């Protein structure tokens, strides 16, 4: 039966012998085997490192090479005009979106319009053929839009700080409008 005691119950001591009389089990130790592949790998890695060091130290640097002058690329009047038109078209789109979305009651839409406007102006101002006057005006307005977005929370800025940022946007917008021939 399942509950029966073993048949040798009572036939002898059921307590194991004292701990000191049993020898500890012997765990076989792995034998040391030389690994020639490991030695070869270390030697090969060291050789590659030394070779790379020698090449790096003996290769001439840019300051020792022949004098190479780079000139700024020049753009045709048509390329510059196209870049200016693209920037000004983007500005007009951004200005309209900001005007519509910031004159409502939804602060989130206003902040989104300012943020999108800043990003779009920054992207449009990266055209390489664009002149500095257009580029600087676009960057200044984009920065002003970003500042208004950041200060748009009453927990971040006081009303006076926010009003100053809005005044900066209005001033930068007037410059951009003038650069794009609208004012």
Coordinates of C-alpha atoms in Angstrom, one line a residue:
X1 CA 0.0 0.0 0.0
X2 CA 0.9 3.6 -0.5
X3 CA 1.0 4.4 3.2
X4 CA 3.0 1.4 4.4
X5 CA 6.4 1.8 6.0
X6 CA 9.5 0.4 4.3
X7 CA 10.1 -3.3 5.1
X8 CA 13.4 -2.6 6.8
X9 CA 11.8 -0.3 9.4
X10 CA 13.4 -0.9 12.7
X11 CA 16.1 -3.0 11.3
X12 CA 18.9 -0.6 12.0
X13 CA 19.8 3.0 12.7
X14 CA 17.9 5.5 10.6
X15 CA 20.3 8.3 11.3
X16 CA 23.1 8.9 8.8
X17 CA 26.6 8.6 10.0
X18 CA 28.3 11.8 11.3
X19 CA 29.3 14.3 8.7
X20 CA 33.0 13.9 9.4
X21 CA 33.1 10.2 8.5
X22 CA 32.0 10.7 4.8
X23 CA 34.7 11.9 2.4
X24 CA 33.7 14.9 0.2
X25 CA 32.8 13.9 -3.3
X26 CA 35.6 14.3 -5.8
X27 CA 34.8 16.6 -8.7
X28 CA 37.0 15.8 -11.6
X29 CA 39.1 18.8 -12.6
X30 CA 39.5 19.4 -16.4
X31 CA 43.0 18.8 -17.6
X32 CA 44.9 21.7 -18.9
X33 CA 45.1 21.5 -22.7
X34 CA 47.1 24.0 -24.6
X35 CA 44.9 25.7 -27.2
X36 CA 47.0 26.5 -30.3
X37 CA 44.1 28.2 -32.1
X38 CA 43.8 30.8 -29.3
X39 CA 47.5 31.6 -29.4
X40 CA 47.3 31.9 -33.2
X41 CA 44.3 34.2 -32.9
X42 CA 46.1 36.5 -30.4
X43 CA 49.2 36.6 -32.6
X44 CA 47.2 37.4 -35.7
X45 CA 45.3 40.2 -33.9
X46 CA 48.5 41.7 -32.6
X47 CA 50.0 41.6 -36.1
X48 CA 47.0 43.4 -37.6
X49 CA 47.1 46.0 -34.9
X50 CA 50.8 46.7 -35.4
X51 CA 50.3 46.9 -39.2
X52 CA 47.4 49.4 -38.8
X53 CA 49.5 51.5 -36.5
X54 CA 52.4 51.6 -38.9
X55 CA 50.0 52.6 -41.8
X56 CA 48.4 55.3 -39.7
X57 CA 51.7 56.8 -38.6
X58 CA 53.3 56.7 -42.1
X59 CA 50.3 57.9 -44.1
X60 CA 50.4 61.7 -44.8
X61 CA 47.7 63.8 -43.2
X62 CA 45.6 66.4 -44.9
X63 CA 47.9 69.2 -43.6
X64 CA 50.9 67.6 -45.4
X65 CA 49.1 67.1 -48.7
X66 CA 49.1 69.5 -51.5
X67 CA 47.2 72.7 -50.9
X68 CA 43.6 72.2 -52.1
X69 CA 41.4 75.2 -52.1
X70 CA 37.6 75.0 -52.1
X71 CA 35.5 77.7 -53.5
X72 CA 31.9 78.3 -52.7
X73 CA 29.6 77.2 -55.4
X74 CA 28.1 79.9 -57.5
X75 CA 24.5 79.8 -58.6
X76 CA 22.8 81.4 -61.6
X77 CA 20.2 84.1 -61.2
X78 CA 17.6 81.6 -62.2
X79 CA 18.6 79.1 -59.5
X80 CA 18.7 81.9 -56.8
X81 CA 15.3 83.2 -58.0
X82 CA 13.8 79.7 -57.9
X83 CA 15.1 79.2 -54.3
X84 CA 13.7 82.5 -53.3
X85 CA 10.3 81.8 -54.8
X86 CA 10.2 78.4 -53.1
X87 CA 11.0 79.9 -49.8
X88 CA 8.5 82.7 -50.2
X89 CA 5.8 80.3 -51.3
X90 CA 6.4 78.3 -48.2
X91 CA 6.4 81.4 -46.1
X92 CA 3.0 82.4 -47.5
X93 CA 1.5 79.0 -46.7
X94 CA 3.0 79.0 -43.2
X95 CA 1.8 82.6 -42.5
X96 CA -1.7 81.7 -43.6
X97 CA -1.8 78.6 -41.5
X98 CA -0.4 80.3 -38.4
X99 CA -2.9 83.2 -38.9
X100 CA -5.9 80.9 -39.1
X101 CA -4.9 78.5 -36.3
X102 CA -3.6 81.1 -33.8
X103 CA -6.7 83.3 -34.0
X104 CA -9.0 80.5 -32.7
X105 CA -9.6 79.4 -29.2
X106 CA -7.7 76.1 -29.4
X107 CA -4.2 76.6 -27.9
X108 CA -3.1 73.2 -29.1
X109 CA -3.8 74.0 -32.8
X110 CA -2.0 77.3 -32.4
X111 CA 1.1 75.6 -31.0
X112 CA 1.0 73.0 -33.7
X113 CA 0.8 75.7 -36.4
X114 CA 3.7 77.5 -34.9
X115 CA 5.8 74.4 -34.7
X116 CA 5.0 73.2 -38.2
X117 CA 5.7 76.7 -39.5
X118 CA 9.1 76.8 -37.8
X119 CA 10.0 73.4 -39.3
X120 CA 8.8 74.2 -42.8
X121 CA 10.7 77.6 -42.8
X122 CA 13.8 75.9 -41.6
X123 CA 13.6 73.2 -44.3
X124 CA 12.9 75.7 -47.0
X125 CA 15.7 78.0 -46.0
X126 CA 18.3 75.2 -46.4
X127 CA 18.2 75.6 -50.2
X128 CA 21.9 76.1 -51.2
X129 CA 21.1 78.7 -53.9
X130 CA 19.3 80.9 -51.4
X131 CA 20.8 84.3 -50.6
X132 CA 21.7 85.2 -47.0
X133 CA 19.0 87.8 -46.7
X134 CA 16.2 85.3 -47.4
X135 CA 17.9 82.6 -45.3
X136 CA 18.5 84.8 -42.3
X137 CA 14.9 86.2 -42.3
X138 CA 13.5 82.6 -42.5
X139 CA 15.7 81.3 -39.7
X140 CA 14.8 84.3 -37.5
X141 CA 11.1 83.8 -38.0
X142 CA 11.4 80.0 -37.5
X143 CA 13.2 80.6 -34.2
X144 CA 10.5 83.1 -33.1
X145 CA 7.8 80.6 -33.9
X146 CA 9.6 78.0 -31.8
X147 CA 10.0 80.4 -28.9
X148 CA 6.3 81.2 -29.0
X149 CA 5.5 77.5 -28.9
X150 CA 7.8 76.9 -26.0
X151 CA 6.4 79.8 -24.0
X152 CA 2.8 78.9 -24.8
X153 CA 2.1 77.3 -21.5
X154 CA 1.3 79.4 -18.5
X155 CA 3.4 77.0 -16.4
X156 CA 6.5 77.9 -18.4
X157 CA 6.3 81.6 -18.9
X158 CA 4.6 84.7 -17.6
X159 CA 2.1 86.6 -19.7
X160 CA 4.7 89.3 -20.2
X161 CA 7.2 86.8 -21.5
X162 CA 4.7 85.3 -23.8
X163 CA 3.6 88.7 -25.1
X164 CA 7.2 89.6 -25.8
X165 CA 7.6 86.4 -27.8
X166 CA 4.5 87.2 -29.8
X167 CA 5.8 90.7 -30.5
X168 CA 9.1 89.1 -31.7
X169 CA 7.1 86.9 -34.1
X170 CA 5.2 89.9 -35.4
X171 CA 8.5 91.8 -36.0
X172 CA 10.2 88.8 -37.7
X173 CA 7.1 88.2 -39.8
X174 CA 7.2 91.8 -41.0
X175 CA 10.9 91.3 -42.1
X176 CA 10.0 88.1 -43.9
X177 CA 7.1 89.7 -45.6
X178 CA 9.3 92.5 -46.8
X179 CA 12.0 90.0 -48.0
X180 CA 9.4 88.2 -50.0
X181 CA 8.1 91.4 -51.5
X182 CA 4.8 91.5 -49.6
X183 CA 5.3 94.6 -47.5

